mmCIF file of C-alpha atoms in Angstrom:
data_model
loop_
_atom_site.group_PDB
_atom_site.id
_atom_site.type_symbol
_atom_site.label_atom_id
_atom_site.label_comp_id
_atom_site.label_asym_id
_atom_site.label_seq_id
_atom_site.Cartn_x
_atom_site.Cartn_y
_atom_site.Cartn_z
ATOM 1 C CA MET P 1 -98.200 230.330 99.405
ATOM 2 C CA THR P 2 -95.982 228.403 97.271
ATOM 3 C CA ARG P 3 -96.414 225.103 95.541
ATOM 4 C CA ARG P 4 -94.079 223.424 97.740
ATOM 5 C CA GLU P 5 -95.843 224.400 100.798
ATOM 6 C CA LEU P 6 -99.059 223.110 99.363
ATOM 7 C CA ALA P 7 -97.268 219.628 98.695
ATOM 8 C CA VAL P 8 -96.780 219.570 102.395
ATOM 9 C CA LEU P 9 -100.288 220.745 103.328
ATOM 10 C CA GLU P 10 -102.189 218.904 101.118
ATOM 11 C CA PRO P 11 -100.795 215.175 101.104
ATOM 12 C CA THR P 12 -103.520 213.983 99.008
ATOM 13 C CA SER P 13 -102.495 215.891 95.634
ATOM 14 C CA ALA P 14 -99.276 213.895 95.112
ATOM 15 C CA ALA P 15 -99.763 214.327 91.424
ATOM 16 C CA ALA P 16 -100.107 218.068 91.809
ATOM 17 C CA CYS P 17 -96.760 218.433 93.587
ATOM 18 C CA CYS P 18 -93.954 216.927 91.758
ATOM 19 C CA VAL P 19 -90.702 218.174 90.323
ATOM 20 C CA PRO P 20 -88.671 215.776 87.850
ATOM 21 C CA LEU P 21 -86.600 213.168 89.421
ATOM 22 C CA ALA P 22 -83.491 214.832 87.640
ATOM 23 C CA ALA P 23 -84.422 218.254 89.248
ATOM 24 C CA PRO P 24 -81.382 220.103 90.743
ATOM 25 C CA ASP P 25 -83.113 221.218 93.560
ATOM 26 C CA LEU P 26 -85.214 218.420 94.818
ATOM 27 C CA THR P 27 -86.314 219.207 98.436
ATOM 28 C CA ASP P 28 -87.162 216.702 101.044
ATOM 29 C CA ASP P 29 -90.864 217.714 100.496
ATOM 30 C CA ASP P 30 -90.536 217.105 96.809
ATOM 31 C CA ALA P 31 -88.837 213.713 97.436
ATOM 32 C CA ALA P 32 -91.864 212.770 99.908
ATOM 33 C CA ALA P 33 -94.513 214.007 97.520
ATOM 34 C CA THR P 34 -92.828 212.011 94.541
ATOM 35 C CA ALA P 35 -92.564 208.890 96.635
ATOM 36 C CA ARG P 36 -96.442 209.243 97.357
ATOM 37 C CA LEU P 37 -97.126 209.412 93.630
ATOM 38 C CA PHE P 38 -95.011 206.493 92.979
ATOM 39 C CA LYS P 39 -96.876 204.605 95.981
ATOM 40 C CA ALA P 40 -100.062 205.138 94.358
ATOM 41 C CA LEU P 41 -98.914 203.628 91.218
ATOM 42 C CA ALA P 42 -97.069 200.596 93.150
ATOM 43 C CA ASP P 43 -99.633 198.024 92.277
ATOM 44 C CA PRO P 44 -100.513 195.951 89.132
ATOM 45 C CA HIS P 45 -104.416 196.735 89.539
ATOM 46 C CA ARG P 46 -103.885 200.499 89.745
ATOM 47 C CA VAL P 47 -101.291 200.238 86.945
ATOM 48 C CA ARG P 48 -104.222 198.554 84.996
ATOM 49 C CA ILE P 49 -106.728 201.150 86.044
ATOM 50 C CA VAL P 50 -104.588 203.883 84.854
ATOM 51 C CA ASN P 51 -103.817 202.106 81.682
ATOM 52 C CA LEU P 52 -107.488 201.476 81.067
ATOM 53 C CA LEU P 53 -108.426 205.069 81.493
ATOM 54 C CA ALA P 54 -105.602 206.404 79.332
ATOM 55 C CA THR P 55 -106.329 204.065 76.557
ATOM 56 C CA THR P 56 -110.168 204.698 76.593
ATOM 57 C CA GLY P 57 -109.772 208.352 76.764
ATOM 58 C CA GLU P 58 -113.432 209.214 78.186
ATOM 59 C CA PRO P 59 -114.947 208.738 81.705
ATOM 60 C CA VAL P 60 -115.338 205.111 82.629
ATOM 61 C CA CYS P 61 -118.186 203.803 85.023
ATOM 62 C CA GLY P 62 -116.676 202.309 88.070
ATOM 63 C CA CYS P 63 -119.087 199.449 87.352
ATOM 64 C CA ASP P 64 -117.554 198.729 84.143
ATOM 65 C CA LEU P 65 -114.078 198.083 85.530
ATOM 66 C CA GLU P 66 -114.845 194.883 87.686
ATOM 67 C CA ARG P 67 -114.793 192.553 84.652
ATOM 68 C CA PRO P 68 -111.656 193.779 82.929
ATOM 69 C CA LEU P 69 -109.674 193.984 86.237
ATOM 70 C CA GLY P 70 -111.233 190.586 87.431
ATOM 71 C CA LEU P 71 -111.786 192.217 91.014
ATOM 72 C CA SER P 72 -115.049 192.916 93.110
ATOM 73 C CA GLN P 73 -116.593 196.230 93.331
ATOM 74 C CA PRO P 74 -115.211 196.978 96.754
ATOM 75 C CA THR P 75 -111.749 196.324 95.672
ATOM 76 C CA VAL P 76 -112.193 198.329 92.525
ATOM 77 C CA SER P 77 -113.293 201.399 94.483
ATOM 78 C CA PHE P 78 -110.351 200.885 97.044
ATOM 79 C CA HIS P 79 -107.903 201.162 94.130
ATOM 80 C CA LEU P 80 -109.690 204.082 92.428
ATOM 81 C CA LYS P 81 -109.854 205.919 95.771
ATOM 82 C CA LYS P 82 -105.804 205.510 96.021
ATOM 83 C CA LEU P 83 -105.378 206.924 92.602
ATOM 84 C CA ALA P 84 -107.631 209.591 93.222
ATOM 85 C CA ASP P 85 -106.384 210.503 96.575
ATOM 86 C CA ALA P 86 -102.992 210.972 94.669
ATOM 87 C CA GLY P 87 -104.692 213.263 92.350
ATOM 88 C CA LEU P 88 -104.507 211.086 89.266
ATOM 89 C CA LEU P 89 -108.115 210.758 88.686
ATOM 90 C CA ASP P 90 -111.187 212.654 88.346
ATOM 91 C CA ARG P 91 -114.559 211.587 89.526
ATOM 92 C CA GLU P 92 -117.688 212.570 88.078
ATOM 93 C CA LYS P 93 -121.123 211.367 89.170
ATOM 94 C CA ARG P 94 -123.858 210.375 86.587
ATOM 95 C CA GLY P 95 -127.036 209.017 88.540
ATOM 96 C CA VAL P 96 -126.102 206.630 90.784
ATOM 97 C CA TRP P 97 -122.731 205.707 89.362
ATOM 98 C CA ALA P 98 -119.428 207.577 89.556
ATOM 99 C CA TYR P 99 -117.237 207.881 86.227
ATOM 100 C CA TRP P 100 -113.482 207.797 86.481
ATOM 101 C CA SER P 101 -111.014 209.612 84.023
ATOM 102 C CA LEU P 102 -107.272 210.595 84.131
ATOM 103 C CA ASN P 103 -106.868 214.106 85.505
ATOM 104 C CA PRO P 104 -105.498 215.912 82.333
ATOM 105 C CA SER P 105 -103.041 218.048 84.120
ATOM 106 C CA ALA P 106 -102.019 215.347 86.479
ATOM 107 C CA ALA P 107 -101.346 213.011 83.498
ATOM 108 C CA ARG P 108 -99.162 215.777 82.027
ATOM 109 C CA ARG P 109 -97.116 216.234 85.298
ATOM 110 C CA VAL P 110 -96.400 212.877 86.015
ATOM 111 C CA GLY P 111 -95.145 212.250 82.719
ATOM 112 C CA GLU P 112 -92.425 214.992 83.499
ATOM 113 C CA VAL P 113 -91.325 213.246 86.897
ATOM 114 C CA LEU P 114 -89.780 210.203 85.573
ATOM 115 C CA ARG P 115 -87.524 212.131 82.810
ATOM 116 C CA LEU P 116 -84.179 211.200 84.406
ATOM 117 C CA GLU P 117 -82.102 212.159 81.372
ATOM 118 C CA ARG P 118 -80.288 215.486 82.105
ATOM 119 C CA LYS P 119 -80.700 218.430 79.891
ATOM 120 C CA GLY P 120 -77.446 220.215 79.766
ATOM 121 C CA THR P 121 -77.471 221.260 83.416
ATOM 122 C CA ARG P 122 -73.904 220.767 83.365
ATOM 123 C CA MET M 1 -87.336 185.079 73.928
ATOM 124 C CA THR M 2 -89.348 187.981 73.956
ATOM 125 C CA ARG M 3 -88.936 191.133 76.155
ATOM 126 C CA ARG M 4 -92.257 190.300 78.017
ATOM 127 C CA GLU M 5 -91.048 186.763 78.620
ATOM 128 C CA LEU M 6 -87.953 188.216 80.168
ATOM 129 C CA ALA M 7 -90.214 190.400 82.504
ATOM 130 C CA VAL M 8 -91.513 187.279 83.846
ATOM 131 C CA LEU M 9 -88.471 185.244 84.255
ATOM 132 C CA GLU M 10 -86.443 188.050 85.399
ATOM 133 C CA PRO M 11 -88.548 189.896 88.256
ATOM 134 C CA THR M 12 -85.414 191.954 89.354
ATOM 135 C CA SER M 13 -85.248 193.852 86.030
ATOM 136 C CA ALA M 14 -88.251 195.930 86.421
ATOM 137 C CA ALA M 15 -86.715 198.818 84.564
ATOM 138 C CA ALA M 16 -85.853 196.676 81.773
ATOM 139 C CA CYS M 17 -89.313 195.617 81.237
ATOM 140 C CA CYS M 18 -91.802 198.380 81.103
ATOM 141 C CA VAL M 19 -94.141 199.793 78.486
ATOM 142 C CA PRO M 20 -95.714 202.978 78.609
ATOM 143 C CA LEU M 21 -98.774 203.290 81.140
ATOM 144 C CA ALA M 22 -100.787 204.567 78.114
ATOM 145 C CA ALA M 23 -99.911 201.392 75.930
ATOM 146 C CA PRO M 24 -102.977 200.061 74.091
ATOM 147 C CA ASP M 25 -101.658 196.500 74.844
ATOM 148 C CA LEU M 26 -100.638 196.487 78.324
ATOM 149 C CA THR M 27 -100.463 192.784 79.658
ATOM 150 C CA ASP M 28 -100.921 191.460 83.171
ATOM 151 C CA ASP M 29 -97.127 190.676 83.171
ATOM 152 C CA ASP M 30 -96.412 194.500 81.996
ATOM 153 C CA ALA M 31 -98.836 195.745 84.603
ATOM 154 C CA ALA M 32 -96.991 193.697 87.326
ATOM 155 C CA ALA M 33 -93.445 194.632 86.235
ATOM 156 C CA THR M 34 -94.592 198.389 86.011
ATOM 157 C CA ALA M 35 -95.823 198.346 89.634
ATOM 158 C CA ARG M 36 -92.671 196.731 90.592
ATOM 159 C CA LEU M 37 -90.702 199.701 89.068
ATOM 160 C CA PHE M 38 -93.014 202.255 90.931
ATOM 161 C CA LYS M 39 -92.548 200.252 94.256
ATOM 162 C CA ALA M 40 -88.791 200.674 94.063
ATOM 163 C CA LEU M 41 -89.370 204.247 93.634
ATOM 164 C CA ALA M 42 -92.190 204.869 96.263
ATOM 165 C CA ASP M 43 -89.662 205.898 99.028
ATOM 166 C CA PRO M 44 -88.482 209.138 99.688
ATOM 167 C CA HIS M 45 -84.985 208.014 100.373
ATOM 168 C CA ARG M 46 -84.861 206.320 97.075
ATOM 169 C CA VAL M 47 -86.326 209.345 95.336
ATOM 170 C CA ARG M 48 -83.461 211.401 96.603
ATOM 171 C CA ILE M 49 -80.808 208.756 95.656
ATOM 172 C CA VAL M 50 -82.035 208.659 92.052
ATOM 173 C CA ASN M 51 -82.131 212.439 92.169
ATOM 174 C CA LEU M 52 -78.658 212.635 93.418
ATOM 175 C CA LEU M 53 -77.458 210.197 90.836
ATOM 176 C CA ALA M 54 -79.181 212.041 88.129
ATOM 177 C CA THR M 55 -77.891 215.347 89.037
ATOM 178 C CA THR M 56 -74.462 214.326 89.669
ATOM 179 C CA GLY M 57 -74.162 212.643 86.377
ATOM 180 C CA GLU M 58 -70.987 210.452 87.222
ATOM 181 C CA PRO M 59 -70.719 207.438 89.592
ATOM 182 C CA VAL M 60 -71.107 208.183 93.134
ATOM 183 C CA CYS M 61 -69.466 206.282 96.061
ATOM 184 C CA GLY M 62 -72.027 204.594 98.483
ATOM 185 C CA CYS M 63 -69.999 206.035 101.241
ATOM 186 C CA ASP M 64 -70.675 209.528 99.945
ATOM 187 C CA LEU M 65 -74.375 209.186 100.321
ATOM 188 C CA GLU M 66 -74.758 208.527 104.044
ATOM 189 C CA ARG M 67 -74.197 212.495 104.715
ATOM 190 C CA PRO M 68 -76.727 214.020 102.170
ATOM 191 C CA LEU M 69 -79.233 211.211 102.842
ATOM 192 C CA GLY M 70 -78.708 211.665 106.497
ATOM 193 C CA LEU M 71 -78.773 207.834 106.752
ATOM 194 C CA SER M 72 -76.508 205.314 108.212
ATOM 195 C CA GLN M 73 -74.418 203.069 105.807
ATOM 196 C CA PRO M 74 -76.597 199.802 106.272
ATOM 197 C CA THR M 75 -79.713 202.003 105.449
ATOM 198 C CA VAL M 76 -78.075 203.534 102.377
ATOM 199 C CA SER M 77 -77.111 199.864 101.257
ATOM 200 C CA PHE M 78 -80.806 198.482 101.531
ATOM 201 C CA HIS M 79 -82.248 201.378 99.401
ATOM 202 C CA LEU M 80 -79.108 201.012 96.806
ATOM 203 C CA LYS M 81 -79.992 197.382 96.743
ATOM 204 C CA LYS M 82 -83.887 197.883 95.859
ATOM 205 C CA LEU M 83 -82.940 200.370 93.260
ATOM 206 C CA ALA M 84 -80.324 198.224 91.775
ATOM 207 C CA ASP M 85 -82.771 195.089 91.900
ATOM 208 C CA ALA M 86 -85.342 197.155 90.063
ATOM 209 C CA GLY M 87 -82.523 197.766 87.305
ATOM 210 C CA LEU M 88 -82.349 201.428 87.832
ATOM 211 C CA LEU M 89 -78.681 201.527 89.122
ATOM 212 C CA ASP M 90 -75.444 200.371 88.175
ATOM 213 C CA ARG M 91 -72.767 199.299 90.382
ATOM 214 C CA GLU M 92 -68.778 199.631 89.905
ATOM 215 C CA LYS M 93 -66.349 198.441 92.288
ATOM 216 C CA ARG M 94 -63.485 200.627 93.016
ATOM 217 C CA GLY M 95 -60.971 199.297 95.694
ATOM 218 C CA VAL M 96 -63.200 198.499 98.663
ATOM 219 C CA TRP M 97 -65.900 200.854 97.624
ATOM 220 C CA ALA M 98 -69.082 200.517 95.326
ATOM 221 C CA TYR M 99 -69.692 203.445 93.000
ATOM 222 C CA TRP M 100 -73.321 203.829 91.747
ATOM 223 C CA SER M 101 -74.967 205.464 88.794
ATOM 224 C CA LEU M 102 -78.072 205.584 86.937
ATOM 225 C CA ASN M 103 -78.215 202.634 84.228
ATOM 226 C CA PRO M 104 -78.479 204.955 81.385
ATOM 227 C CA SER M 105 -81.087 202.778 79.281
ATOM 228 C CA ALA M 106 -83.143 202.171 82.336
ATOM 229 C CA ALA M 107 -83.302 206.047 82.859
ATOM 230 C CA ARG M 108 -84.668 206.424 79.135
ATOM 231 C CA ARG M 109 -87.302 203.682 79.379
ATOM 232 C CA VAL M 110 -88.668 204.859 82.683
ATOM 233 C CA GLY M 111 -89.074 208.039 81.205
ATOM 234 C CA GLU M 112 -91.499 206.587 78.956
ATOM 235 C CA VAL M 113 -93.355 204.758 81.224
ATOM 236 C CA LEU M 114 -95.300 207.679 82.767
ATOM 237 C CA ARG M 115 -96.318 209.349 79.359
ATOM 238 C CA LEU M 116 -100.047 209.277 79.983
ATOM 239 C CA GLU M 117 -100.847 211.303 77.203
ATOM 240 C CA ARG M 118 -102.284 209.552 74.197
ATOM 241 C CA LYS M 119 -100.716 210.185 70.836
ATOM 242 C CA GLY M 120 -103.296 209.800 68.317
ATOM 243 C CA THR M 121 -104.133 205.886 69.005
ATOM 244 C CA ARG M 122 -107.755 206.555 68.100
#
């Protein structure tokens, strides 16, 4: 099974799928998966969550995100789920709390997606 | 006037505003502008348009985008406008046609936005 077939079969793993926006062979499936990744990030609260996790650099308790985001726990959970469904976050249970961190390989891959400058492809 | 003030005053220039997602000092305005940029790209047709312009590397007539995208001219124009409003595209008039290309500096900047890996900030 190829990576692209996986992108179709597993729509929750947007971050696992994406090829750079300037790739010469972007398929319709690639485009759909890339759009899903951007959709997961197309919200200011989710941008802030990713920023908080990226700058903290260690797992953060969901309970510690309410105050910096100024959001209720259910709303924080909603946004965390959107990011996790896109494959951007890892979740680790510690007692009654869930701790969240950026998925390291997803972070590397999404960094490649938006490289629009062409590198000697013509 | 600073870059961040411009991001607030000029909501159509999402690509002109954004700081990396892992920036240690992301403000609410930065987060909103970054989310706008992702929203502009959160559509498979717009991902394909950016991909087509990135791989072509020269201005493309809007009239030549209908067939590869499989979309009607009004729909192509709608998506081109969304991307142009986000500051990602440049528009150049040639006779009766509009030619579109990626804004080079926007392309460079958006490449920085998704760099999630921290570079020795702590």
